[in-house]
Coordinates of N, CA and C in Angstrom, one line a residue:
S88 N 44.9 0.9 -8.3 CA 43.9 -0.2 -8.5 C 42.7 0.4 -9.4
E89 N 42.1 -0.6 -10.1 CA 41.0 -0.2 -11.0 C 39.8 0.2 -10.2
I90 N 39.1 1.3 -10.7 CA 37.9 1.6 -10.1 C 36.8 1.4 -11.2
A91 N 35.8 0.7 -10.7 CA 34.6 0.3 -11.6 C 33.3 0.4 -10.9
A92 N 32.3 0.8 -11.7 CA 30.9 1.0 -11.2 C 30.0 0.5 -12.2
P93 N 28.8 0.1 -11.8 CA 27.8 -0.5 -12.7 C 27.4 0.6 -13.7
S94 N 27.2 0.1 -15.0 CA 26.7 1.0 -16.1 C 25.1 1.0 -16.2
R95 N 24.5 -0.1 -15.8 CA 23.1 -0.3 -15.9 C 22.5 -1.0 -14.6
A96 N 21.3 -0.6 -14.3 CA 20.7 -1.2 -13.1 C 19.2 -1.4 -13.4
T97 N 18.7 -2.6 -12.9 CA 17.3 -2.9 -13.0 C 16.8 -3.3 -11.6
Y98 N 15.7 -2.6 -11.2 CA 15.1 -2.9 -9.8 C 13.7 -3.4 -10.1
H99 N 13.4 -4.7 -9.6 CA 12.0 -5.2 -9.6 C 11.6 -5.3 -8.1
G100 N 10.5 -4.5 -7.8 CA 10.1 -4.3 -6.5 C 8.7 -4.9 -6.2
V101 N 8.5 -5.3 -5.1 CA 7.2 -5.9 -4.6 C 6.9 -5.3 -3.3
L102 N 5.8 -4.6 -3.2 CA 5.3 -3.9 -1.9 C 4.6 -4.9 -1.1
S103 N 4.9 -5.1 0.2 CA 4.2 -6.0 1.1 C 3.6 -5.1 2.2
L104 N 2.2 -4.9 2.3 CA 1.5 -4.0 3.1 C 0.6 -4.8 3.9
A105 N 0.8 -4.9 5.2 CA -0.2 -5.6 6.2 C -0.5 -4.8 7.3
G106 N -0.1 -3.5 7.3 CA -0.4 -2.6 8.5 C 0.4 -3.0 9.7
T107 N 1.6 -3.6 9.6 CA 2.4 -4.0 10.7 C 3.8 -3.4 10.5
S108 N 4.6 -3.6 11.5 CA 6.1 -3.1 11.5 C 6.8 -3.8 10.5
E109 N 6.3 -5.0 10.0 CA 7.0 -5.7 8.9 C 6.8 -5.3 7.6
D110 N 6.0 -4.3 7.3 CA 5.7 -3.8 6.1 C 7.0 -3.4 5.4
A111 N 7.2 -3.7 4.1 CA 8.4 -3.4 3.5 C 8.2 -3.5 1.9
V112 N 9.2 -2.9 1.2 CA 9.3 -3.1 -0.3 C 10.5 -3.9 -0.5
R113 N 10.4 -4.9 -1.3 CA 11.5 -5.9 -1.6 C 11.9 -5.8 -3.0
F114 N 13.2 -5.6 -3.2 CA 13.7 -5.5 -4.6 C 14.7 -6.6 -5.0
D115 N 14.5 -7.1 -6.2 CA 15.6 -7.9 -6.8 C 16.3 -6.9 -7.8
V116 N 17.6 -6.8 -7.6 CA 18.4 -5.8 -8.3 C 19.4 -6.5 -9.2
A117 N 19.5 -6.1 -10.4 CA 20.4 -6.6 -11.4 C 21.4 -5.5 -11.9
L118 N 22.6 -5.7 -11.7 CA 23.6 -4.6 -12.1 C 24.6 -5.1 -13.2
D119 N 24.9 -4.4 -14.2 CA 25.8 -4.7 -15.3 C 27.1 -4.0 -14.9
V120 N 28.2 -4.8 -14.9 CA 29.6 -4.2 -14.6 C 30.5 -4.6 -15.7
D121 N 31.3 -3.7 -16.2 CA 32.4 -4.0 -17.2 C 33.7 -3.7 -16.5
L122 N 34.6 -4.8 -16.6 CA 36.0 -4.6 -16.1 C 37.0 -4.6 -17.2
G123 N 38.0 -3.8 -17.0 CA 39.1 -3.7 -18.1 C 40.3 -4.6 -17.8
S124 N 40.2 -5.3 -16.6 CA 41.4 -6.1 -16.3 C 40.9 -7.4 -15.5
D125 N 41.8 -8.3 -15.1 CA 41.5 -9.5 -14.5 C 41.5 -9.3 -13.0
A126 N 42.0 -8.1 -12.5 CA 42.1 -7.9 -11.1 C 40.8 -7.8 -10.3
P127 N 40.7 -8.3 -9.1 CA 39.4 -8.1 -8.3 C 39.2 -6.7 -8.0
V128 N 37.8 -6.2 -8.2 CA 37.4 -4.9 -8.0 C 36.2 -4.9 -7.1
P129 N 36.2 -4.0 -6.0 CA 34.9 -3.9 -5.2 C 34.0 -3.0 -6.0
I130 N 32.7 -3.6 -6.1 CA 31.7 -2.8 -6.7 C 30.8 -2.3 -5.6
T131 N 30.6 -1.0 -5.3 CA 29.8 -0.4 -4.3 C 28.3 -0.6 -4.6
L132 N 27.6 -1.2 -3.6 CA 26.2 -1.5 -3.7 C 25.3 -0.6 -2.9
F133 N 25.0 -0.9 -1.6 CA 24.0 -0.2 -0.9 C 24.6 0.1 0.5
P134 N 24.1 1.2 1.2 CA 24.6 1.5 2.5 C 24.4 0.3 3.5
I135 N 25.2 0.3 4.6 CA 25.1 -0.9 5.5 C 23.8 -0.9 6.3
D136 N 23.0 0.2 6.4 CA 21.7 0.2 7.0 C 20.6 -0.5 6.2
V137 N 20.9 -0.9 5.0 CA 19.9 -1.6 4.0 C 20.0 -3.1 4.4
A138 N 18.8 -3.7 4.5 CA 18.8 -5.1 4.8 C 19.1 -5.8 3.5
L139 N 20.3 -6.4 3.4 CA 20.9 -7.0 2.3 C 20.7 -8.5 2.3
G140 N 20.0 -9.2 1.2 CA 19.9 -10.5 1.1 C 21.0 -11.2 0.4
S141 N 20.7 -12.0 -0.6 CA 21.7 -12.7 -1.4 C 22.5 -11.6 -2.3
V142 N 23.7 -12.0 -2.6 CA 24.5 -11.2 -3.6 C 25.2 -12.2 -4.4
T143 N 25.0 -12.2 -5.7 CA 25.8 -13.1 -6.5 C 26.5 -12.4 -7.7
V144 N 27.5 -12.9 -8.2 CA 28.2 -12.4 -9.4 C 28.2 -13.5 -10.4
D145 N 27.6 -13.3 -11.6 CA 27.6 -14.3 -12.7 C 27.1 -15.7 -12.1
G146 N 26.0 -15.6 -11.3 CA 25.3 -16.7 -10.8 C 25.9 -17.3 -9.5
D147 N 27.1 -17.0 -9.1 CA 27.8 -17.5 -7.9 C 27.7 -16.5 -6.7
D148 N 27.8 -17.1 -5.5 CA 27.7 -16.2 -4.3 C 29.0 -15.4 -4.3
A149 N 28.9 -14.1 -4.1 CA 30.0 -13.1 -4.2 C 30.6 -12.8 -2.9
P150 N 32.0 -12.6 -2.8 CA 32.5 -12.1 -1.6 C 32.0 -10.6 -1.3
I151 N 31.7 -10.3 0.0 CA 31.1 -9.0 0.2 C 32.0 -8.5 1.3
R152 N 32.3 -7.1 1.0 CA 33.1 -6.3 1.9 C 32.3 -5.0 2.3
V153 N 32.7 -4.4 3.4 CA 32.1 -3.1 3.8 C 33.3 -2.1 3.7
I154 N 32.9 -1.1 2.8 CA 33.8 -0.1 2.4 C 33.2 1.3 2.5
D155 N 33.6 2.2 3.4 CA 33.2 3.6 3.5 C 31.6 3.4 3.8
G156 N 31.1 2.6 4.6 CA 29.7 2.5 5.1 C 28.9 1.9 4.1
H157 N 29.3 1.2 3.1 CA 28.6 0.6 2.0 C 29.0 -0.8 1.8
F158 N 28.0 -1.7 1.5 CA 28.4 -3.1 1.1 C 29.0 -3.0 -0.3
A159 N 29.9 -3.9 -0.5 CA 30.7 -3.9 -1.9 C 30.7 -5.4 -2.3
A160 N 30.4 -5.7 -3.5 CA 30.7 -7.1 -4.0 C 32.0 -7.1 -4.8
I161 N 32.8 -8.1 -4.6 CA 34.1 -8.3 -5.2 C 33.9 -9.0 -6.6
V162 N 34.3 -8.3 -7.6 CA 34.2 -8.8 -8.9 C 35.5 -8.9 -9.7
A163 N 35.8 -10.0 -10.3 CA 37.1 -10.2 -10.9 C 36.9 -10.8 -12.3
G164 N 37.8 -10.4 -13.2 CA 37.8 -11.0 -14.5 C 37.5 -9.9 -15.6
H165 N 38.3 -9.9 -16.6 CA 38.1 -8.9 -17.7 C 36.7 -9.1 -18.4
G166 N 36.0 -8.1 -18.7 CA 34.8 -8.2 -19.5 C 33.5 -7.8 -18.6
R167 N 32.4 -8.2 -19.2 CA 31.1 -7.9 -18.5 C 30.7 -8.9 -17.5
H168 N 30.0 -8.4 -16.5 CA 29.6 -9.4 -15.3 C 28.2 -8.8 -15.0
A169 N 27.5 -9.8 -14.4 CA 26.1 -9.5 -13.8 C 26.1 -9.8 -12.4
V170 N 25.8 -8.6 -11.6 CA 25.6 -8.7 -10.2 C 24.2 -8.7 -9.9
H171 N 23.7 -9.6 -9.0 CA 22.3 -9.7 -8.6 C 22.3 -9.5 -7.1
A172 N 21.5 -8.8 -6.5 CA 21.3 -8.6 -5.1 C 19.8 -8.5 -4.8
S173 N 19.5 -8.9 -3.5 CA 18.1 -8.6 -3.0 C 18.2 -7.8 -1.8
I174 N 17.3 -6.7 -1.7 CA 17.4 -5.9 -0.5 C 15.9 -5.7 -0.1
E175 N 15.8 -5.2 1.1 CA 14.4 -5.0 1.8 C 14.5 -3.6 2.5
I176 N 13.5 -2.7 2.1 CA 13.5 -1.4 2.6 C 12.2 -1.3 3.4
P177 N 12.3 -0.9 4.6 CA 11.0 -0.7 5.5 C 10.2 0.4 5.0
I178 N 8.9 0.2 5.2 CA 7.8 1.2 4.9 C 7.6 2.2 6.0
D179 N 7.6 3.5 5.7 CA 7.4 4.5 6.7 C 5.9 5.0 6.4
V180 N 5.1 5.0 7.5 CA 3.7 5.5 7.4 C 3.4 6.7 8.3
S181 N 4.6 7.3 8.8 CA 4.4 8.5 9.6 C 3.7 9.6 9.0
T182 N 3.9 9.8 7.7 CA 3.3 11.0 7.0 C 1.9 10.7 6.5
G183 N 1.4 9.5 6.7 CA 0.1 9.2 6.3 C 0.0 8.2 5.1
L184 N 1.0 8.5 4.2 CA 1.1 7.7 2.9 C 2.2 6.7 3.2
P185 N 2.0 5.4 2.7 CA 3.2 4.5 2.8 C 4.3 5.0 1.9
S186 N 5.5 5.1 2.4 CA 6.6 5.7 1.6 C 7.9 4.9 2.0
A187 N 8.9 5.0 1.1 CA 10.2 4.5 1.3 C 11.2 5.3 0.6
D188 N 12.4 5.5 1.3 CA 13.6 6.1 0.8 C 14.5 5.0 0.5
I189 N 15.1 5.1 -0.8 CA 16.0 4.0 -1.2 C 17.3 4.7 -1.7
A190 N 18.4 4.4 -1.0 CA 19.8 4.8 -1.4 C 20.2 3.7 -2.4
I191 N 20.6 4.2 -3.6 CA 21.0 3.3 -4.7 C 22.4 3.8 -5.2
P192 N 23.1 2.8 -6.0 CA 24.3 3.2 -6.6 C 23.9 4.3 -7.7
E193 N 24.9 5.2 -7.9 CA 24.8 6.2 -8.9 C 25.1 5.5 -10.3
V194 N 24.1 5.2 -11.1 CA 24.2 4.5 -12.3 C 23.6 5.3 -13.5
P195 N 24.3 5.3 -14.6 CA 23.8 6.1 -15.7 C 22.3 5.7 -16.2
V196 N 22.0 4.4 -16.1 CA 20.7 4.0 -16.6 C 20.1 3.1 -15.4
S197 N 19.1 3.7 -14.8 CA 18.4 2.9 -13.7 C 17.0 2.7 -14.0
R198 N 16.5 1.4 -14.2 CA 15.1 1.1 -14.5 C 14.5 0.5 -13.3
F199 N 13.2 1.0 -13.0 CA 12.4 0.4 -11.8 C 11.2 -0.2 -12.4
E200 N 10.9 -1.3 -11.9 CA 9.6 -2.0 -12.2 C 9.0 -2.4 -10.8
I201 N 7.9 -1.9 -10.4 CA 7.4 -2.0 -9.1 C 5.9 -2.5 -9.3
E202 N 5.6 -3.6 -8.6 CA 4.3 -4.2 -8.7 C 3.4 -3.4 -7.7
L203 N 2.2 -3.0 -8.1 CA 1.4 -2.2 -7.4 C 0.3 -3.0 -6.8
P204 N 0.1 -3.0 -5.5 CA -1.0 -3.6 -4.8 C -2.4 -3.1 -5.3
E205 N -3.3 -3.9 -5.2 CA -4.7 -3.4 -5.7 C -5.1 -2.2 -4.8
G206 N -5.5 -1.2 -5.6 CA -6.0 0.1 -4.9 C -5.0 1.1 -4.7
K207 N -3.7 0.8 -5.1 CA -2.5 1.8 -4.8 C -2.0 2.3 -6.2
D208 N -1.5 3.5 -6.1 CA -0.7 4.1 -7.3 C 0.7 4.4 -6.8
L209 N 1.5 5.0 -7.6 CA 2.8 5.2 -7.2 C 3.3 6.6 -7.6
R210 N 4.0 7.3 -6.6 CA 4.5 8.7 -6.8 C 6.0 8.6 -6.6
V211 N 6.8 9.2 -7.4 CA 8.3 9.0 -7.4 C 9.0 10.4 -7.3
S212 N 10.0 10.5 -6.5 CA 10.9 11.6 -6.5 C 12.3 11.2 -6.5
P213 N 13.2 11.7 -7.4 CA 12.9 12.9 -8.3 C 11.7 12.5 -9.3
T214 N 11.1 13.7 -9.8 CA 9.9 13.4 -10.5 C 10.3 12.9 -11.9
V215 N 9.6 11.8 -12.2 CA 9.8 11.1 -13.5 C 8.6 10.6 -14.1
A216 N 8.5 10.4 -15.3 CA 7.3 9.7 -15.9 C 7.1 8.2 -15.5
V217 N 6.0 7.9 -15.1 CA 5.7 6.5 -14.7 C 4.7 6.0 -15.7
S218 N 5.0 4.9 -16.3 CA 4.0 4.2 -17.0 C 3.5 2.9 -16.2
H219 N 2.3 2.6 -16.7 CA 1.6 1.4 -16.0 C 1.5 0.3 -17.0
Q220 N 2.0 -0.9 -16.7 CA 1.9 -2.0 -17.7 C 1.2 -3.2 -17.0
A221 N 0.4 -4.0 -17.7 CA -0.1 -5.2 -17.1 C 0.9 -6.3 -17.2
S222 N 1.0 -7.1 -16.1 CA 2.0 -8.1 -16.1 C 1.4 -9.2 -15.0
G223 N 1.8 -10.4 -15.4 CA 1.6 -11.6 -14.4 C 2.5 -12.7 -14.4
A224 N 3.7 -12.4 -15.1 CA 4.6 -13.4 -15.3 C 5.2 -14.0 -14.0
R225 N 5.5 -13.1 -13.0 CA 6.2 -13.4 -11.8 C 5.1 -14.1 -10.8
T226 N 3.9 -13.6 -10.8 CA 3.0 -13.9 -9.8 C 2.0 -15.0 -10.2
G227 N 1.7 -15.2 -11.6 CA 0.7 -16.1 -11.9 C -0.5 -15.6 -12.0
H228 N -0.8 -14.3 -11.6 CA -2.0 -13.7 -11.7 C -1.9 -12.2 -12.2
A229 N -2.9 -11.7 -12.8 CA -2.8 -10.3 -13.4 C -2.4 -9.3 -12.2
T230 N -1.4 -8.5 -12.6 CA -0.9 -7.4 -11.7 C -0.6 -6.2 -12.6
T231 N -0.3 -5.1 -12.0 CA 0.0 -3.9 -12.7 C 1.5 -3.5 -12.2
L232 N 2.4 -3.3 -13.2 CA 3.7 -2.8 -13.0 C 3.8 -1.3 -13.2
A233 N 4.4 -0.6 -12.3 CA 4.7 0.8 -12.5 C 6.3 0.8 -12.9
V234 N 6.4 1.4 -14.1 CA 7.8 1.3 -14.7 C 8.2 2.7 -15.0
F235 N 9.5 2.9 -14.6 CA 10.1 4.3 -14.7 C 11.6 4.2 -14.7
H236 N 12.3 5.2 -15.2 CA 13.7 5.4 -15.2 C 14.0 6.7 -14.3
V237 N 15.1 6.5 -13.6 CA 15.5 7.8 -12.8 C 16.8 8.3 -13.4
P238 N 17.0 9.6 -13.2 CA 18.4 10.2 -13.7 C 19.5 9.8 -12.7
L239 N 20.6 10.2 -13.0 CA 21.8 9.8 -12.2 C 21.6 10.4 -10.8
T240 N 21.3 9.6 -9.8 CA 21.1 10.0 -8.5 C 21.4 8.9 -7.5
D241 N 21.6 9.3 -6.2 CA 21.9 8.2 -5.3 C 20.8 7.9 -4.3
R242 N 19.6 8.5 -4.7 CA 18.4 8.3 -3.7 C 17.1 8.5 -4.4
V243 N 16.2 7.6 -4.2 CA 14.8 7.6 -4.7 C 13.9 7.5 -3.6
H244 N 12.8 8.4 -3.7 CA 11.7 8.4 -2.7 C 10.5 7.9 -3.4
L245 N 9.8 6.9 -2.8 CA 8.6 6.4 -3.3 C 7.4 6.6 -2.3
E246 N 6.3 6.9 -2.9 CA 5.0 7.0 -2.1 C 3.9 6.2 -2.8
W247 N 3.0 5.6 -2.0 CA 2.0 4.8 -2.6 C 0.6 5.4 -2.2
P248 N 0.1 6.4 -3.0 CA -1.2 6.9 -2.6 C -2.3 6.1 -3.1
E249 N -3.5 6.3 -2.6 CA -4.7 5.5 -3.1 C -4.9 5.8 -4.5
A250 N -5.2 4.8 -5.3 CA -5.5 4.9 -6.7 C -7.1 5.2 -6.8
L251 N -7.4 6.1 -7.7 CA -8.8 6.4 -7.9 C -9.4 5.3 -8.7
P252 N -10.7 4.9 -8.5 CA -11.3 3.9 -9.2 C -11.5 4.3 -10.7
D253 N -11.4 3.3 -11.6 CA -11.4 3.6 -13.0 C -12.8 4.0 -13.3
A254 N -12.9 4.9 -14.3 CA -14.1 5.5 -14.7 C -15.0 4.3 -15.3
A255 N -16.4 4.4 -15.2 CA -17.2 3.3 -15.7 C -17.0 3.3 -17.2
G256 N -16.8 2.0 -17.8 CA -16.7 1.9 -19.2 C -15.3 2.2 -19.6
A257 N -15.0 1.7 -20.9 CA -13.7 2.0 -21.4 C -13.6 3.4 -21.9
S258 N -12.4 3.9 -21.9 CA -12.1 5.2 -22.3 C -12.2 5.2 -23.8
E259 N -12.7 6.3 -24.4 CA -12.6 6.5 -25.8 C -11.2 6.6 -26.4
P260 N -11.0 6.2 -27.6 CA -9.6 6.3 -28.2 C -9.1 7.6 -28.2
G261 N -7.9 7.8 -27.8 CA -7.4 9.1 -27.7 C -7.5 9.8 -26.3
E262 N -8.4 9.3 -25.4 CA -8.6 9.9 -24.2 C -7.4 9.5 -23.1
V263 N -7.0 10.4 -22.3 CA -6.0 10.1 -21.4 C -6.6 10.0 -20.0
E264 N -6.4 8.9 -19.3 CA -6.9 8.6 -17.9 C -6.2 9.7 -17.0
V265 N -6.9 10.3 -16.1 CA -6.5 11.2 -15.2 C -6.7 10.7 -13.8
R266 N -5.6 10.6 -13.0 CA -5.7 10.1 -11.6 C -5.2 11.2 -10.7
A267 N -6.1 11.7 -9.8 CA -5.8 12.8 -9.0 C -6.5 12.6 -7.6
S268 N -5.8 13.3 -6.6 CA -6.5 13.4 -5.2 C -6.7 14.7 -4.8
A269 N -7.7 15.0 -3.9 CA -7.9 16.3 -3.5 C -7.9 16.5 -2.1
T270 N -7.5 17.7 -1.6 CA -7.5 18.1 -0.2 C -8.5 19.2 0.0
L271 N -9.5 19.1 0.9 CA -10.4 20.2 1.1 C -10.3 20.7 2.6
V272 N -10.2 22.0 2.7 CA -10.2 22.6 4.0 C -11.3 23.5 4.2
H273 N -12.3 23.3 5.2 CA -13.4 24.2 5.4 C -13.2 25.2 6.6
V274 N -13.4 26.4 6.3 CA -13.3 27.4 7.4 C -14.7 28.0 7.6
L275 N -15.4 27.7 8.7 CA -16.7 28.1 9.0 C -16.8 29.2 9.9
R276 N -17.9 30.1 9.8 CA -18.0 31.2 10.8 C -19.6 31.3 11.0
A277 N -20.1 31.2 12.2 CA -21.5 31.3 12.5 C -21.9 32.7 12.7
E278 N -22.9 33.2 12.0 CA -23.6 34.5 12.3 C -25.0 34.3 12.6
E279 N -25.7 35.4 13.0 CA -27.1 35.2 13.3 C -27.9 34.8 12.2
G280 N -28.4 33.5 12.3 CA -29.3 33.0 11.2 C -28.5 32.6 10.0
L281 N -27.2 32.4 10.0 CA -26.5 32.3 8.8 C -25.1 31.6 9.1
L282 N -24.7 30.7 8.2 CA -23.3 30.0 8.5 C -22.5 30.3 7.2
R283 N -21.5 31.1 7.4 CA -20.6 31.4 6.3 C -19.4 30.5 6.4
G284 N -19.0 30.2 5.1 CA -17.8 29.3 5.1 C -16.9 29.6 3.9
R285 N -15.6 29.3 4.0 CA -14.7 29.3 2.9 C -14.0 28.0 2.7
V286 N -14.0 27.5 1.5 CA -13.4 26.2 1.2 C -12.1 26.4 0.4
H287 N -11.1 25.8 0.9 CA -9.8 25.8 0.1 C -9.6 24.4 -0.4
A288 N -9.6 24.3 -1.7 CA -9.4 23.0 -2.4 C -8.2 22.9 -3.2
S289 N -7.4 21.8 -3.1 CA -6.1 21.6 -3.8 C -6.2 20.3 -4.4
W290 N -5.6 20.1 -5.6 CA -5.6 18.8 -6.3 C -4.1 18.4 -6.4
D291 N -3.9 17.1 -6.4 CA -2.6 16.6 -6.7 C -2.8 15.6 -7.9
V292 N -2.3 15.9 -9.1 CA -2.5 15.0 -10.2 C -1.4 14.0 -10.3
A293 N -1.7 12.7 -10.1 CA -0.7 11.7 -10.0 C -0.4 11.1 -11.5
H294 N -1.4 11.2 -12.3 CA -1.3 10.5 -13.6 C -2.2 11.3 -14.7
G295 N -1.6 11.7 -15.8 CA -2.4 12.4 -16.8 C -2.4 13.9 -16.6
A296 N -3.2 14.6 -17.3 CA -3.3 16.0 -17.1 C -4.7 16.5 -17.4
T297 N -5.1 17.6 -16.8 CA -6.5 18.1 -16.9 C -6.5 19.6 -16.7
S298 N -7.4 20.3 -17.2 CA -7.6 21.7 -17.0 C -8.9 22.1 -16.4
R299 N -9.6 21.1 -15.9 CA -10.9 21.3 -15.2 C -11.2 20.4 -14.2
F300 N -11.7 20.8 -13.0 CA -12.2 20.0 -12.0 C -13.6 20.3 -11.7
E301 N -14.5 19.4 -11.2 CA -15.8 19.7 -10.9 C -16.0 19.5 -9.4
L302 N -16.8 20.5 -8.8 CA -17.2 20.4 -7.4 C -18.7 20.4 -7.3
S303 N -19.2 19.6 -6.4 CA -20.6 19.6 -6.1 C -20.9 20.3 -4.9
V304 N -21.9 21.2 -4.9 CA -22.4 22.1 -3.9 C -23.7 21.5 -3.4
P305 N -23.9 21.5 -2.0 CA -25.2 21.0 -1.6 C -26.3 22.0 -1.8
P306 N -27.5 21.4 -2.0 CA -28.7 22.3 -2.4 C -28.8 23.4 -1.1
G307 N -29.2 24.6 -1.5 CA -29.4 25.6 -0.5 C -28.2 26.4 -0.2
V308 N -27.0 26.0 -0.7 CA -25.8 26.8 -0.5 C -25.6 27.8 -1.6
D309 N -25.4 29.1 -1.3 CA -25.0 30.1 -2.2 C -23.6 30.3 -2.4
V310 N -23.1 30.3 -3.6 CA -21.7 30.5 -3.8 C -21.4 32.0 -4.3
S311 N -20.6 32.7 -3.5 CA -20.5 34.0 -3.7 C -19.3 34.4 -4.7
T312 N -18.2 33.7 -4.5 CA -17.0 33.9 -5.3 C -16.2 32.6 -5.4
V313 N -15.5 32.6 -6.6 CA -14.5 31.4 -6.8 C -13.3 32.0 -7.3
N314 N -12.2 31.7 -6.6 CA -10.9 32.2 -7.0 C -10.0 31.0 -7.3
V315 N -9.3 31.2 -8.4 CA -8.3 30.1 -8.8 C -6.9 30.6 -8.8
V316 N -6.1 29.9 -8.0 CA -4.7 30.4 -7.8 C -3.8 29.5 -8.7

């Protein structure tokens, strides 16, 4: 029997965050499939633990089978076909950041477009370049799309950290916006008439690049040493 798999995939995702157990990211998925014969072929989609909505082939409801723990759409007919599916992935907040693990078909070209809620950015694993584009075609109001491509993989991990507020005023031509978050750990030791402390600071750059960070020290504090690792 013929074996076929999608050659291209596009994922358009919308994050729904309300601080409840119903928080999820919902994807509309488009897959391109080319068949070399007229015989019906199962096209592997997503694991059976994924909440699967509608599945269509060339605009018509598709027969769905379960094969080796995955949903599969039955596609028939020589030539190119368009498979569309909708899925819902629950959001995990146990690590502090909203995140989601998505098991996907291994496809040579996979493009993601994810609408970002106000005040959120996006972090992707495997690490890829993420561009931000203004869009409002689907929602009727201005929104930001995070757009990226992933390599040939069967799993993508997404996290939504807080976005840093934009700097006041527009950036000068040629300037690159930097978005980063910092973690500070204070180790304090009280001595007679003196409080000594050591501060460990680490930065996570989510967008752009920089070679300098600024730290503000309260008045009256003496800095003895600064070490950069």
